[in-house]
Tab-separated table of C-alpha atoms and ligand atoms in Angstrom:
chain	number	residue	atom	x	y	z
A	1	UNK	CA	15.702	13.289	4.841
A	2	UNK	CA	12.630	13.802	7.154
A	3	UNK	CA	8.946	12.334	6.056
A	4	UNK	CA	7.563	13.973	2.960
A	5	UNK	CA	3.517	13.686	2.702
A	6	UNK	CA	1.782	11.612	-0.312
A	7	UNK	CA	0.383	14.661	-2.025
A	8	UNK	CA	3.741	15.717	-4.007
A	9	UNK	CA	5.068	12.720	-4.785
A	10	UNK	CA	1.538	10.948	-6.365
A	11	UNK	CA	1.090	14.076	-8.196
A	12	UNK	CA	4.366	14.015	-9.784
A	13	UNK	CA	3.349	10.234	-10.426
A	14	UNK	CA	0.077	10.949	-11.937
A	15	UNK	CA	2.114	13.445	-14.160
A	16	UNK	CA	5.096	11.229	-15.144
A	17	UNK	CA	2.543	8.252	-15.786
A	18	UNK	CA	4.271	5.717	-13.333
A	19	UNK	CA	3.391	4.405	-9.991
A	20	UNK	CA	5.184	4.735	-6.583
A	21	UNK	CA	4.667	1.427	-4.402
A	22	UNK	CA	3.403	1.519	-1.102
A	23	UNK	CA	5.305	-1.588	0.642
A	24	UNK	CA	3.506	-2.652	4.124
A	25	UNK	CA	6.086	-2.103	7.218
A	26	UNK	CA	5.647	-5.226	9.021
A	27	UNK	CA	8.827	-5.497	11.411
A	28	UNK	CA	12.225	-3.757	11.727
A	29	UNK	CA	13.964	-5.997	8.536
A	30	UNK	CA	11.329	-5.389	6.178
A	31	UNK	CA	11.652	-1.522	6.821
A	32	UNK	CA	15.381	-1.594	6.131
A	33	UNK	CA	14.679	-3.796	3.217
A	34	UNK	CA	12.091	-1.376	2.075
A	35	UNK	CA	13.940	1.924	2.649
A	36	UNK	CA	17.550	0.500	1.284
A	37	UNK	CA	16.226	-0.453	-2.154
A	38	UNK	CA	14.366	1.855	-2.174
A	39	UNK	CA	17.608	4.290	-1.661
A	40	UNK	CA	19.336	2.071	-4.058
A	41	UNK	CA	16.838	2.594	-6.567
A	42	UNK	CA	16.602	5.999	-6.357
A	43	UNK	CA	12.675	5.221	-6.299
A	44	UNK	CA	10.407	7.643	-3.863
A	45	UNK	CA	8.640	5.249	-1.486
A	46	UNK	CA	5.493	5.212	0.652
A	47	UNK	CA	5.799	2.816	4.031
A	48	UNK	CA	2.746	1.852	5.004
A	49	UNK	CA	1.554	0.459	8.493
A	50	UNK	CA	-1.528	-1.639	8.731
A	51	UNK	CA	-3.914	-1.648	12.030
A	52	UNK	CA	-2.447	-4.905	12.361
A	53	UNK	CA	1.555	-3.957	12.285
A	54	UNK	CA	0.538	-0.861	14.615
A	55	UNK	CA	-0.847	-3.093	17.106
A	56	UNK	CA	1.664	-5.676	16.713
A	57	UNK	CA	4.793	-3.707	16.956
A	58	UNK	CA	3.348	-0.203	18.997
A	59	UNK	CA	2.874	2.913	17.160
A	60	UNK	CA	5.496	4.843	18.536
A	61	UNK	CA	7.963	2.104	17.337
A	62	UNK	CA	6.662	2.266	14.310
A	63	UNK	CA	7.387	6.171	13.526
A	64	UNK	CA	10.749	5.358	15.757
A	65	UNK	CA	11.829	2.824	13.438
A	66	UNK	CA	10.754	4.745	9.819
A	67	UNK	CA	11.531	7.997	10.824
A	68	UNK	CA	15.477	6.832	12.007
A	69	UNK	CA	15.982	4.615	8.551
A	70	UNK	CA	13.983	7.496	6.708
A	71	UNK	CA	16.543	10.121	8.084
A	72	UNK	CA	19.644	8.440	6.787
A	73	UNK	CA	18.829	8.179	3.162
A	74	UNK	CA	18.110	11.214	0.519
A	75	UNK	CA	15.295	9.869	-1.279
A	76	UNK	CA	11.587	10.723	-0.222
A	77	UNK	CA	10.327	8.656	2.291
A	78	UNK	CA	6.379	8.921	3.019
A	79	UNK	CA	4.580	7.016	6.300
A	80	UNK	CA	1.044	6.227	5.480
A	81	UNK	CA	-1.410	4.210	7.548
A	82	UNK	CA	-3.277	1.492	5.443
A	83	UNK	CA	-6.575	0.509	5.668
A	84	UNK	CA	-7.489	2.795	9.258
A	85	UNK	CA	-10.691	1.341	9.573
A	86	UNK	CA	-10.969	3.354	13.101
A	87	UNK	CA	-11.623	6.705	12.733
A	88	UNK	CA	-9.880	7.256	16.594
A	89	UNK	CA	-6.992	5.372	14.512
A	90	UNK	CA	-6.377	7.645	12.359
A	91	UNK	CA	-6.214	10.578	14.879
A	92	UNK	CA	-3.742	8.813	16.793
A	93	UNK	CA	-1.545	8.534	13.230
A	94	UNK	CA	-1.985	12.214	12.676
A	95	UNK	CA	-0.703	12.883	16.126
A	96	UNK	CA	2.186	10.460	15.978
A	97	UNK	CA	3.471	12.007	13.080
A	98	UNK	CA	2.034	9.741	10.117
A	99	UNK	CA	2.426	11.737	6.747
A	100	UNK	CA	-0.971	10.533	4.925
A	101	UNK	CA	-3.608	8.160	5.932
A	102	UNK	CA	-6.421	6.262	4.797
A	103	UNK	CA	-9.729	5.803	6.055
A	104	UNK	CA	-11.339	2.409	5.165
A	105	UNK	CA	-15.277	2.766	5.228
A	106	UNK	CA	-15.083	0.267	2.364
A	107	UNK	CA	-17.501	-2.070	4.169
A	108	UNK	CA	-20.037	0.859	5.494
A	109	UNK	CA	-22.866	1.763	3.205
A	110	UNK	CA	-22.147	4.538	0.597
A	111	UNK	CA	-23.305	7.544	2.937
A	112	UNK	CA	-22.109	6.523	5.971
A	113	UNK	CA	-18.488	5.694	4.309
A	114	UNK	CA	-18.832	9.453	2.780
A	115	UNK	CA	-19.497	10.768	6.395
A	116	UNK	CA	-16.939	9.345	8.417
A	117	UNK	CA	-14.419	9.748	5.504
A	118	UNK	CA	-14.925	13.500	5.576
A	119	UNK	CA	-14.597	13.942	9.209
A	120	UNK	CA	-11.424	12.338	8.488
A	121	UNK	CA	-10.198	15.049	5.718
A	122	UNK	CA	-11.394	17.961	7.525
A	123	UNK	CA	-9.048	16.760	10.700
A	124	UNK	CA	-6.301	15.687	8.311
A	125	UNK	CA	-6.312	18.594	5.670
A	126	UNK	CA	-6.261	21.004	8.940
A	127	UNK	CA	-2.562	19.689	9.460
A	128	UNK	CA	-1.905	19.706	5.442
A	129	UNK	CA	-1.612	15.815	5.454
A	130	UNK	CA	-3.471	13.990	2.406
A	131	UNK	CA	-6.185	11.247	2.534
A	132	UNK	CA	-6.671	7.974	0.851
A	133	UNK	CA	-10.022	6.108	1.081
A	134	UNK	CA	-11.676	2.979	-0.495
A	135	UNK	CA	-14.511	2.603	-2.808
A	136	UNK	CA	-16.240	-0.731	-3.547
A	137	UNK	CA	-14.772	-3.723	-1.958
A	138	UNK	CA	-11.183	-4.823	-2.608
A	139	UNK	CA	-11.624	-8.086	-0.019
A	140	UNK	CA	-9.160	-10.456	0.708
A	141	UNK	CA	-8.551	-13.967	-0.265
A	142	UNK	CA	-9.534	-17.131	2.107
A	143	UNK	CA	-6.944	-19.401	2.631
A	144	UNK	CA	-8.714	-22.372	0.697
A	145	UNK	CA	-10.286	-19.924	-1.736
A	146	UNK	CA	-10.439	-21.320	-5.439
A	147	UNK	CA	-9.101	-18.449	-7.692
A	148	UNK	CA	-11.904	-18.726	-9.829
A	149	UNK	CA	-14.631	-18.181	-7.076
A	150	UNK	CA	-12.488	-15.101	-5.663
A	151	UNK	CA	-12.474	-13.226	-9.333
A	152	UNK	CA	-16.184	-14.000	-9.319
A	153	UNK	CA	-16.563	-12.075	-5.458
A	154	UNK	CA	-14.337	-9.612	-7.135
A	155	UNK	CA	-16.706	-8.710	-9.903
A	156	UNK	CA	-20.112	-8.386	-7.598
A	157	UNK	CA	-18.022	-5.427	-5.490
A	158	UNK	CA	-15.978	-3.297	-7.632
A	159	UNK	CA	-15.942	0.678	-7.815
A	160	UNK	CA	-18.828	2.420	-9.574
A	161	UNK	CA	-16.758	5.148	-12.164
A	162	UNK	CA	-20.218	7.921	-10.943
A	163	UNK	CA	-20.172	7.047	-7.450
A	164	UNK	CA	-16.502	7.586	-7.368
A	165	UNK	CA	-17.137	10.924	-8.488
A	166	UNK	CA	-19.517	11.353	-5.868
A	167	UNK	CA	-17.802	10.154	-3.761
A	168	UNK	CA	-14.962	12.493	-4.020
A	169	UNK	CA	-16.944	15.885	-4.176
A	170	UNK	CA	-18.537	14.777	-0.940
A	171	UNK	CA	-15.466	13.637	0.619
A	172	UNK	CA	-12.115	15.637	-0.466
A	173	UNK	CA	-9.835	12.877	-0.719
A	174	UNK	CA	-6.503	13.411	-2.267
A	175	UNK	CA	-6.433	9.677	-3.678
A	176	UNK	CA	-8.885	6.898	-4.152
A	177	UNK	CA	-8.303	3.213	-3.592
A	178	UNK	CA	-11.265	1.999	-6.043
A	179	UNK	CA	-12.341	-1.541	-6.182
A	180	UNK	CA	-10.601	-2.348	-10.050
A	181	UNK	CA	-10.115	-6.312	-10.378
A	182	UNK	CA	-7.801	-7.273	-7.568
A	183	UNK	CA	-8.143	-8.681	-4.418
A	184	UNK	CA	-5.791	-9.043	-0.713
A	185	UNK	CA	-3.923	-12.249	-0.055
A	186	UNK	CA	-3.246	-13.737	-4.171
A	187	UNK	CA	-0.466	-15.656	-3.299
A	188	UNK	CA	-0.634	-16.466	-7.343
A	189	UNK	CA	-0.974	-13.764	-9.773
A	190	UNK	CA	-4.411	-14.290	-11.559
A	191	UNK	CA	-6.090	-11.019	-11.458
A	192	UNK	CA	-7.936	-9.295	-14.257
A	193	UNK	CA	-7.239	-5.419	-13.827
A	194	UNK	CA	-10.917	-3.945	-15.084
A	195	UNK	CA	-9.127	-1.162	-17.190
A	196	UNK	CA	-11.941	0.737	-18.530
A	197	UNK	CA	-13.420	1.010	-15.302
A	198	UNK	CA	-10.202	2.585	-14.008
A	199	UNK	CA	-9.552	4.710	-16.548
A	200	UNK	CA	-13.424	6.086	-16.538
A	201	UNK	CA	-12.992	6.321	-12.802
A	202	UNK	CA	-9.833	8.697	-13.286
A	203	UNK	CA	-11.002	10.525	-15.618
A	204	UNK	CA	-14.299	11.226	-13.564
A	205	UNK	CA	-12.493	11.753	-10.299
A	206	UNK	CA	-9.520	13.379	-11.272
A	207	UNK	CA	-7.713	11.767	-8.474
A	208	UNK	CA	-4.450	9.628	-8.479
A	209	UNK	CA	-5.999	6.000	-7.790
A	210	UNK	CA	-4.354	3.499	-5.895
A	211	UNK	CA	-4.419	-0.451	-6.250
A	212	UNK	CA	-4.582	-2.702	-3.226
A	213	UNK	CA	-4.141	-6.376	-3.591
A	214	UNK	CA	-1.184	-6.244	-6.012
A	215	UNK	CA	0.424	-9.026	-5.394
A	216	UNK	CA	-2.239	-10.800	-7.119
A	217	UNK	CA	-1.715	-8.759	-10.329
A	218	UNK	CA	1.679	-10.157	-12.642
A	219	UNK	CA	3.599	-7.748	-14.706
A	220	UNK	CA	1.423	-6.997	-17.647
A	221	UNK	CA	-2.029	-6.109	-15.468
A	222	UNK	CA	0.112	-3.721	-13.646
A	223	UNK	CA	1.460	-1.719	-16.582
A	224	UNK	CA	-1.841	-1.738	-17.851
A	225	UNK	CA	-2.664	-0.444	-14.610
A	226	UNK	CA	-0.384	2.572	-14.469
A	227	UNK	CA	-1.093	3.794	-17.646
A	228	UNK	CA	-5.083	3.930	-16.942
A	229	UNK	CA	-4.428	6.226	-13.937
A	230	UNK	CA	-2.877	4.142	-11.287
A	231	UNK	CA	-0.397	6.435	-9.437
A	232	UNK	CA	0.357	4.172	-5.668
A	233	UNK	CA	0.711	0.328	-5.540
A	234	UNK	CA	0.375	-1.861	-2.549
A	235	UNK	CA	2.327	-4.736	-1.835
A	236	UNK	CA	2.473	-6.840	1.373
A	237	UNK	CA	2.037	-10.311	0.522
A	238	UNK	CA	4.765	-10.567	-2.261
A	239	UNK	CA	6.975	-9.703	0.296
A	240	UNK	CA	5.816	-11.533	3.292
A	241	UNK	CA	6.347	-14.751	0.670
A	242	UNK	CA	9.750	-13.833	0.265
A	243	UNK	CA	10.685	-13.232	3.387
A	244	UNK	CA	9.216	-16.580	5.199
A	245	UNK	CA	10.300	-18.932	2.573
A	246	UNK	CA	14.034	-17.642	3.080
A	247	UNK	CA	13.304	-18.169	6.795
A	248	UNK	CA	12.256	-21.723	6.064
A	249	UNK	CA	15.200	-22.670	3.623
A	250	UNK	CA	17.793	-21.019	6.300
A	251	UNK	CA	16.178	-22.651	8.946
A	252	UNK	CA	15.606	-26.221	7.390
A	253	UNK	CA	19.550	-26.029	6.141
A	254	UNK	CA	21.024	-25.175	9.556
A	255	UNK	CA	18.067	-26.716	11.776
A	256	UNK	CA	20.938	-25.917	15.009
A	257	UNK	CA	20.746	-22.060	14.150
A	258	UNK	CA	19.470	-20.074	17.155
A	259	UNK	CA	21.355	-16.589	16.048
A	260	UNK	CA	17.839	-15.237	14.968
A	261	UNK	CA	20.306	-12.446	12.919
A	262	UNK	CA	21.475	-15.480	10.741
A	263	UNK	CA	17.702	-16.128	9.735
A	264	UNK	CA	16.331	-12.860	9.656
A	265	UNK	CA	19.332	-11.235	7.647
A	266	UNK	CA	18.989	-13.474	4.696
A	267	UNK	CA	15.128	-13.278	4.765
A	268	UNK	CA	15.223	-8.936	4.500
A	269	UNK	CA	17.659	-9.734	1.125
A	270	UNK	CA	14.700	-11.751	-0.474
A	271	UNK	CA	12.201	-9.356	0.871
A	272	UNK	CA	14.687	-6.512	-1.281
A	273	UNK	CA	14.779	-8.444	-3.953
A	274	UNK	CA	11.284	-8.668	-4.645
A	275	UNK	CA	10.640	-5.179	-3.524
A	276	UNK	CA	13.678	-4.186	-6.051
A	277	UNK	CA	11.706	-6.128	-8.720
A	278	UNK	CA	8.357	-4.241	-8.210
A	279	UNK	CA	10.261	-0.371	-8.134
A	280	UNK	CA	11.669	-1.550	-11.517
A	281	UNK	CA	7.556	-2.486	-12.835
A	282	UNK	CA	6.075	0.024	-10.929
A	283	UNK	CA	8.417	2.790	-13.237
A	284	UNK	CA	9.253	4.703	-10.174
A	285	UNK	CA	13.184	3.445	-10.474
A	286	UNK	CA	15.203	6.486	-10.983
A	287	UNK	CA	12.371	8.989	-9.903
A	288	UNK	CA	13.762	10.836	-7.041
B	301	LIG	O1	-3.225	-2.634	1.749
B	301	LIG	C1	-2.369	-3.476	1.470
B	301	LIG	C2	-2.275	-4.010	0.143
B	301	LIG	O2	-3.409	-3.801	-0.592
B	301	LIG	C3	-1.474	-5.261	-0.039
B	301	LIG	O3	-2.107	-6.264	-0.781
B	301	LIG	O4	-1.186	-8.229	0.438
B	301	LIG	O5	-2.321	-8.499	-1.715
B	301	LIG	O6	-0.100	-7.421	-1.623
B	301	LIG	P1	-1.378	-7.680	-0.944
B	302	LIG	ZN1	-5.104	-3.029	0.815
């Protein structure tokens, strides 16, 4: 079927008390792997295109890609841009036929963020398309980070539950990624979901929330999650895991290979599985 926006399906989600996952769309495999399980499932699914995939694979490949899987399968299939730190980025993602986007002013200071955020909504809302924006500082993991120094970082820049309230009056976002506990990059699961904070921030802003940095949440943080008012759940590096280490067993067990199908194929069934696993935790199995 053709795009549906975010609004519908994280209000249903915020209803039904489950969470729809928002799976980055890195490359052609992982978009297949994305959309079939998520077709198997029966799950609704948000793809999601960083600034980084956009520039790495072209924006109108991108939509190409999404919108031709997106049209063969009956489940609802959402295209959201992640983290559009450009404002002039998220124009171009309006235009190219993006069905909700997020403006990251995560790093500005509080007014600024609430200014550029807004010129955002009133451009986006003008075409009926939703808005997702950050609050605190979800921040991303170093690559010889200590887990125990990151959680510490973590704590000094999470979400504050009346500045998220704030922060949506002022704005008009549809959905709010707030700072919670998490952060990008966890190639281990070892973070502490803050849940009163969450569920004080929901029930001040009303809004479905949204948790970046998931794969560094197991199981049990994520339930906890969903039922304190998390409604859309981001996952990248889970899958990029999946996906490279198949590469690298394929590749190390038939070092002659040069079909680039016979490494690639096997790698977008690991990325499934794993993105099979989270539908199942993230309750949206069955939804649509
Ligand atoms: O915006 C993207 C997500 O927050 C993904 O986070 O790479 O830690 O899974 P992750
Ligand atoms: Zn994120």
């Amino acid at each position: 079927m053709s795009f549906v926006t975010t609004k519908e399906m994280l209000k249903e989600a915020q209803k039904g008390r489950y969470a729809i996952g928002a799976f980055n769309a890195n490359n052609m495999e992982i978009i297949q792997a994305i959309i079939e399980t998520a077709e198997e499932e029966r799950a609704p699914v948000i793809l999601q295109a960083s600034q980084g995939a956009i520039k790495y694979a072209g924006l109108d490949m991108i939509v190409a890609m999404v919108k031709v899987m997106a049209e063969k399968v009956k489940i609802p299939v959402a295209l959201h841009l992640d983290h559009g730190t450009d404002y002039y980025q998220n124009i171009k993602c309006l235009r190219a036929g993006f069905t909700s986007l997020m403006y990251d002013g995560s790093k500005l200071a509080f007014d600024e963020n609430v200014k550029m955020t807004k010129k955002v909504v009133e451009m986006a809302h003008a075409c009926d398309i939703p808005v997702e924006a950050e609050l605190g500082q979800i921040g991303k993991m170093g690559d010889s980070d200590e887990p125990g120094v990151a959680l510490e970082k973590v704590k000094e820049s999470m979400a504050v539950p009346e500045e998220a309230l704030k922060f949506v009056k002022l704005t008009g976002i549809d959905f709010l990624a707030a700072a919670v506990g998490t952060i990008h990059g966890c190639r281990t699961p070892f973070a502490k979901l803050d849940i009163p904070r969450i569920e004080k921030i929901r029930e001040l802003s009303g809004v479905p929330l949204v948790l970046h940095g998931a794969s560094g949440a197991d199981d049990q943080e994520i339930r906890k999650g969903i039922s304190a008012g998390i409604c859309k759940i981001n996952i990248d590096t889970r899958i990029r895991m999946e996906f490279s280490q198949k590469m690298r067993e394929v590749i190390k067990a038939n070092p002659q290979e040069i079909d680039p199908r016979k490494i690639l194929g096997p790698a977008k069934e690991a990325a499934k599985e794993i993105i099979r696993d989270r539908i199942k935790v993230f309750g949206c199995k069955g939804k649509a």
